[in-house]
Amino acid sequence: MDFDGKKEGYDFILDKFGEEKVASRCEFLYDMLAAYLKRKQLSNRVCIVPEILKHIVVDYFVDIYRLKDFQGIDLVNDTKIMAYTAFWILRHKPLQILDVGKACDLVYVNEDAVGEMLRAYLFNNPSDVVIVSEKSQRIDDFVNTMKYFFQYRLFTAQNIEFMIMAFEAGRDYQYCADRQK
């Protein structure tokens, strides 16, 4: 997917981050959402709206630009990247239902996609950890509660970031506990 459009007044984003990086982010998100639709077998029922995706990318980079400037940082950590990406996907909803007559199960498709994106991020570091069966329900509960939160609660990029950080802190705490045995 090409990033050929410019959101009025935001040319500085292309100047600051480069057109290639912005276009690459667009392609990455498009491919990620397309893979989600394919995995869930929804490609014939839900589409990705490229124009909405472009707005997500611009808004994401505007936030990152402001964060970098305000906090005086050069590189943004993965947690912030995931949180702000999740926030703007949830806010703009690039996944749109094609057949609204049969859509009850798709009302929260964007929230489900973000939940799956965050699940993949959280459970891929380290990637060699096997989830034991007696703990899988608790993990599923966490992911389902996260999706519920995105559907029915007020959320910001900052509280999504905090959610990710809390999960990672719990994982690190468990690592420390395991090493003391």
mmCIF file of C-alpha atoms in Angstrom:
data_model
loop_
_atom_site.group_PDB
_atom_site.id
_atom_site.type_symbol
_atom_site.label_atom_id
_atom_site.label_comp_id
_atom_site.label_asym_id
_atom_site.label_seq_id
_atom_site.Cartn_x
_atom_site.Cartn_y
_atom_site.Cartn_z
ATOM 1 C CA MET A 1 0.000 0.000 0.000
ATOM 2 C CA ASP A 2 1.462 3.335 -0.997
ATOM 3 C CA PHE A 3 1.368 6.344 1.231
ATOM 4 C CA ASP A 4 0.568 8.804 -1.535
ATOM 5 C CA GLY A 5 -1.780 11.080 0.343
ATOM 6 C CA LYS A 6 -0.852 13.885 2.694
ATOM 7 C CA LYS A 7 -3.079 14.865 5.562
ATOM 8 C CA GLU A 8 -3.439 18.618 5.290
ATOM 9 C CA GLY A 9 -1.048 20.501 7.525
ATOM 10 C CA TYR A 10 1.056 17.452 8.418
ATOM 11 C CA ASP A 11 3.757 17.604 5.757
ATOM 12 C CA PHE A 12 6.266 18.035 8.584
ATOM 13 C CA ILE A 13 5.722 14.350 9.462
ATOM 14 C CA LEU A 14 7.086 13.329 6.071
ATOM 15 C CA ASP A 15 9.957 15.769 6.518
ATOM 16 C CA LYS A 16 10.739 14.548 10.049
ATOM 17 C CA PHE A 17 10.392 10.773 9.587
ATOM 18 C CA GLY A 18 10.817 10.397 5.841
ATOM 19 C CA GLU A 19 8.281 9.295 3.293
ATOM 20 C CA GLU A 20 9.801 5.800 3.164
ATOM 21 C CA LYS A 21 9.337 5.218 6.899
ATOM 22 C CA VAL A 22 5.760 6.501 6.848
ATOM 23 C CA ALA A 23 4.917 4.368 3.805
ATOM 24 C CA SER A 24 6.598 1.369 5.425
ATOM 25 C CA ARG A 25 4.451 1.785 8.546
ATOM 26 C CA CYS A 26 1.352 1.917 6.349
ATOM 27 C CA GLU A 27 2.348 -1.279 4.562
ATOM 28 C CA PHE A 28 3.204 -3.026 7.834
ATOM 29 C CA LEU A 29 -0.190 -2.214 9.360
ATOM 30 C CA TYR A 30 -2.035 -3.161 6.187
ATOM 31 C CA ASP A 31 -0.216 -6.504 6.017
ATOM 32 C CA MET A 32 -0.808 -7.164 9.720
ATOM 33 C CA LEU A 33 -4.540 -6.458 9.421
ATOM 34 C CA ALA A 34 -4.788 -8.485 6.196
ATOM 35 C CA ALA A 35 -3.103 -11.431 7.944
ATOM 36 C CA TYR A 36 -5.574 -11.086 10.833
ATOM 37 C CA LEU A 37 -8.524 -11.151 8.409
ATOM 38 C CA LYS A 38 -7.095 -14.180 6.621
ATOM 39 C CA ARG A 39 -6.371 -16.039 9.887
ATOM 40 C CA LYS A 40 -9.915 -15.363 11.138
ATOM 41 C CA GLN A 41 -11.365 -16.159 7.685
ATOM 42 C CA LEU A 42 -12.988 -12.730 7.458
ATOM 43 C CA SER A 43 -11.542 -11.477 4.165
ATOM 44 C CA ASN A 44 -14.890 -11.800 2.392
ATOM 45 C CA ARG A 45 -16.804 -10.069 5.227
ATOM 46 C CA VAL A 46 -14.479 -7.273 6.356
ATOM 47 C CA CYS A 47 -12.235 -4.917 4.427
ATOM 48 C CA ILE A 48 -9.340 -2.636 5.304
ATOM 49 C CA VAL A 49 -9.993 0.979 4.323
ATOM 50 C CA PRO A 50 -6.663 2.385 3.076
ATOM 51 C CA GLU A 51 -7.661 6.023 3.642
ATOM 52 C CA ILE A 52 -8.475 5.322 7.288
ATOM 53 C CA LEU A 53 -5.195 3.454 7.636
ATOM 54 C CA LYS A 54 -3.339 6.518 6.339
ATOM 55 C CA HIS A 55 -5.009 8.645 9.029
ATOM 56 C CA ILE A 56 -3.902 6.137 11.644
ATOM 57 C CA VAL A 57 -0.318 6.348 10.459
ATOM 58 C CA VAL A 58 -0.279 10.153 10.360
ATOM 59 C CA ASP A 59 -1.858 10.426 13.823
ATOM 60 C CA TYR A 60 0.591 7.854 15.171
ATOM 61 C CA PHE A 61 3.592 9.772 13.825
ATOM 62 C CA VAL A 62 2.222 13.085 15.114
ATOM 63 C CA ASP A 63 2.025 11.555 18.598
ATOM 64 C CA ILE A 64 5.521 10.094 18.301
ATOM 65 C CA TYR A 65 6.836 13.430 17.061
ATOM 66 C CA ARG A 66 5.330 15.223 20.068
ATOM 67 C CA LEU A 67 6.590 12.578 22.496
ATOM 68 C CA LYS A 68 10.113 12.750 21.142
ATOM 69 C CA ASP A 69 10.112 16.529 21.263
ATOM 70 C CA PHE A 70 8.518 16.814 24.715
ATOM 71 C CA GLN A 71 10.476 14.016 26.377
ATOM 72 C CA GLY A 72 13.721 14.691 24.537
ATOM 73 C CA ILE A 73 14.156 11.113 23.327
ATOM 74 C CA ASP A 74 15.706 9.873 20.109
ATOM 75 C CA LEU A 75 14.206 6.402 19.900
ATOM 76 C CA VAL A 76 10.771 5.337 21.069
ATOM 77 C CA ASN A 77 10.573 1.968 22.830
ATOM 78 C CA ASP A 78 8.480 -0.931 21.532
ATOM 79 C CA THR A 79 5.912 -0.532 24.297
ATOM 80 C CA LYS A 80 5.086 3.019 23.205
ATOM 81 C CA ILE A 81 5.015 1.977 19.561
ATOM 82 C CA MET A 82 2.528 -0.796 20.296
ATOM 83 C CA ALA A 83 0.387 1.350 22.601
ATOM 84 C CA TYR A 84 0.067 4.269 20.211
ATOM 85 C CA THR A 85 -0.512 1.993 17.232
ATOM 86 C CA ALA A 86 -3.221 0.133 19.144
ATOM 87 C CA PHE A 87 -4.834 3.376 20.255
ATOM 88 C CA TRP A 88 -5.130 4.830 16.771
ATOM 89 C CA ILE A 89 -6.414 1.577 15.268
ATOM 90 C CA LEU A 90 -9.066 1.473 17.982
ATOM 91 C CA ARG A 91 -9.880 5.136 17.486
ATOM 92 C CA HIS A 92 -10.168 5.169 13.687
ATOM 93 C CA LYS A 93 -11.373 1.593 13.039
ATOM 94 C CA PRO A 94 -9.778 0.728 9.683
ATOM 95 C CA LEU A 95 -11.576 -2.620 9.500
ATOM 96 C CA GLN A 96 -15.028 -2.087 8.065
ATOM 97 C CA ILE A 97 -17.853 -4.590 7.682
ATOM 98 C CA LEU A 98 -18.856 -5.333 4.093
ATOM 99 C CA ASP A 99 -22.286 -6.915 4.663
ATOM 100 C CA VAL A 100 -23.970 -5.003 7.457
ATOM 101 C CA GLY A 101 -27.008 -7.275 7.312
ATOM 102 C CA LYS A 102 -25.068 -10.161 8.832
ATOM 103 C CA ALA A 103 -22.656 -8.377 11.117
ATOM 104 C CA CYS A 104 -23.532 -9.178 14.740
ATOM 105 C CA ASP A 105 -20.325 -11.150 15.222
ATOM 106 C CA LEU A 106 -18.220 -8.384 13.640
ATOM 107 C CA VAL A 107 -19.287 -5.354 15.646
ATOM 108 C CA TYR A 108 -15.988 -5.349 17.546
ATOM 109 C CA VAL A 109 -13.683 -6.605 14.806
ATOM 110 C CA ASN A 110 -11.210 -3.737 15.305
ATOM 111 C CA GLU A 111 -11.026 -4.374 19.043
ATOM 112 C CA ASP A 112 -10.465 -8.072 18.421
ATOM 113 C CA ALA A 113 -7.714 -7.313 15.892
ATOM 114 C CA VAL A 114 -5.932 -5.024 18.361
ATOM 115 C CA GLY A 115 -6.308 -7.608 21.125
ATOM 116 C CA GLU A 116 -4.732 -10.221 18.870
ATOM 117 C CA MET A 117 -1.956 -7.804 17.881
ATOM 118 C CA LEU A 118 -1.127 -7.131 21.533
ATOM 119 C CA ARG A 119 -1.370 -10.819 22.398
ATOM 120 C CA ALA A 120 1.176 -11.621 19.700
ATOM 121 C CA TYR A 121 3.456 -8.869 20.966
ATOM 122 C CA LEU A 122 3.210 -9.829 24.633
ATOM 123 C CA PHE A 123 3.568 -13.556 24.115
ATOM 124 C CA ASN A 124 6.377 -13.424 21.584
ATOM 125 C CA ASN A 125 9.020 -12.169 23.994
ATOM 126 C CA PRO A 126 10.602 -14.573 24.643
ATOM 127 C CA SER A 127 9.184 -16.627 21.803
ATOM 128 C CA ASP A 128 10.315 -19.994 23.170
ATOM 129 C CA VAL A 129 8.060 -19.957 26.250
ATOM 130 C CA VAL A 130 5.473 -22.705 26.196
ATOM 131 C CA ILE A 131 2.195 -21.846 27.923
ATOM 132 C CA VAL A 132 1.333 -24.700 30.282
ATOM 133 C CA SER A 133 -2.243 -25.881 29.961
ATOM 134 C CA GLU A 134 -3.210 -25.132 33.576
ATOM 135 C CA LYS A 135 -2.305 -21.457 33.040
ATOM 136 C CA SER A 136 -3.744 -20.986 29.552
ATOM 137 C CA GLN A 137 -7.201 -20.052 30.873
ATOM 138 C CA ARG A 138 -5.763 -17.199 32.925
ATOM 139 C CA ILE A 139 -3.887 -15.920 29.885
ATOM 140 C CA ASP A 140 -7.033 -16.169 27.751
ATOM 141 C CA ASP A 141 -8.911 -14.290 30.484
ATOM 142 C CA PHE A 142 -6.310 -11.515 30.367
ATOM 143 C CA VAL A 143 -6.605 -11.144 26.587
ATOM 144 C CA ASN A 144 -10.415 -11.316 26.671
ATOM 145 C CA THR A 145 -10.545 -8.712 29.446
ATOM 146 C CA MET A 146 -8.248 -6.496 27.387
ATOM 147 C CA LYS A 147 -10.614 -6.791 24.415
ATOM 148 C CA TYR A 148 -13.592 -6.072 26.698
ATOM 149 C CA PHE A 149 -11.750 -3.001 27.983
ATOM 150 C CA PHE A 150 -11.297 -1.771 24.400
ATOM 151 C CA GLN A 151 -14.990 -2.332 23.669
ATOM 152 C CA TYR A 152 -16.622 -0.817 26.743
ATOM 153 C CA ARG A 153 -14.146 1.307 28.714
ATOM 154 C CA LEU A 154 -12.436 4.610 28.161
ATOM 155 C CA PHE A 155 -8.912 4.085 26.939
ATOM 156 C CA THR A 156 -5.954 6.206 25.981
ATOM 157 C CA ALA A 157 -2.611 5.415 24.440
ATOM 158 C CA GLN A 158 -1.124 6.013 27.866
ATOM 159 C CA ASN A 159 -3.268 3.456 29.684
ATOM 160 C CA ILE A 160 -2.670 0.910 26.907
ATOM 161 C CA GLU A 161 1.039 1.570 27.392
ATOM 162 C CA PHE A 162 0.626 1.091 31.138
ATOM 163 C CA MET A 163 -1.248 -2.181 30.553
ATOM 164 C CA ILE A 164 1.640 -3.480 28.434
ATOM 165 C CA MET A 165 4.204 -2.304 30.984
ATOM 166 C CA ALA A 166 2.289 -3.966 33.831
ATOM 167 C CA PHE A 167 2.203 -7.240 31.937
ATOM 168 C CA GLU A 168 5.928 -7.043 31.213
ATOM 169 C CA ALA A 169 6.690 -6.154 34.853
ATOM 170 C CA GLY A 170 4.706 -9.197 35.985
ATOM 171 C CA ARG A 171 6.683 -11.358 33.614
ATOM 172 C CA ASP A 172 9.957 -9.909 34.929
ATOM 173 C CA TYR A 173 8.841 -10.413 38.522
ATOM 174 C CA GLN A 174 8.031 -14.051 37.761
ATOM 175 C CA TYR A 175 11.446 -14.463 36.150
ATOM 176 C CA CYS A 176 13.080 -13.187 39.357
ATOM 177 C CA ALA A 177 10.911 -15.457 41.503
ATOM 178 C CA ASP A 178 11.800 -18.472 39.371
ATOM 179 C CA ARG A 179 15.522 -17.737 39.686
ATOM 180 C CA GLN A 180 15.353 -17.714 43.497
ATOM 181 C CA LYS A 181 14.019 -21.247 43.775
#
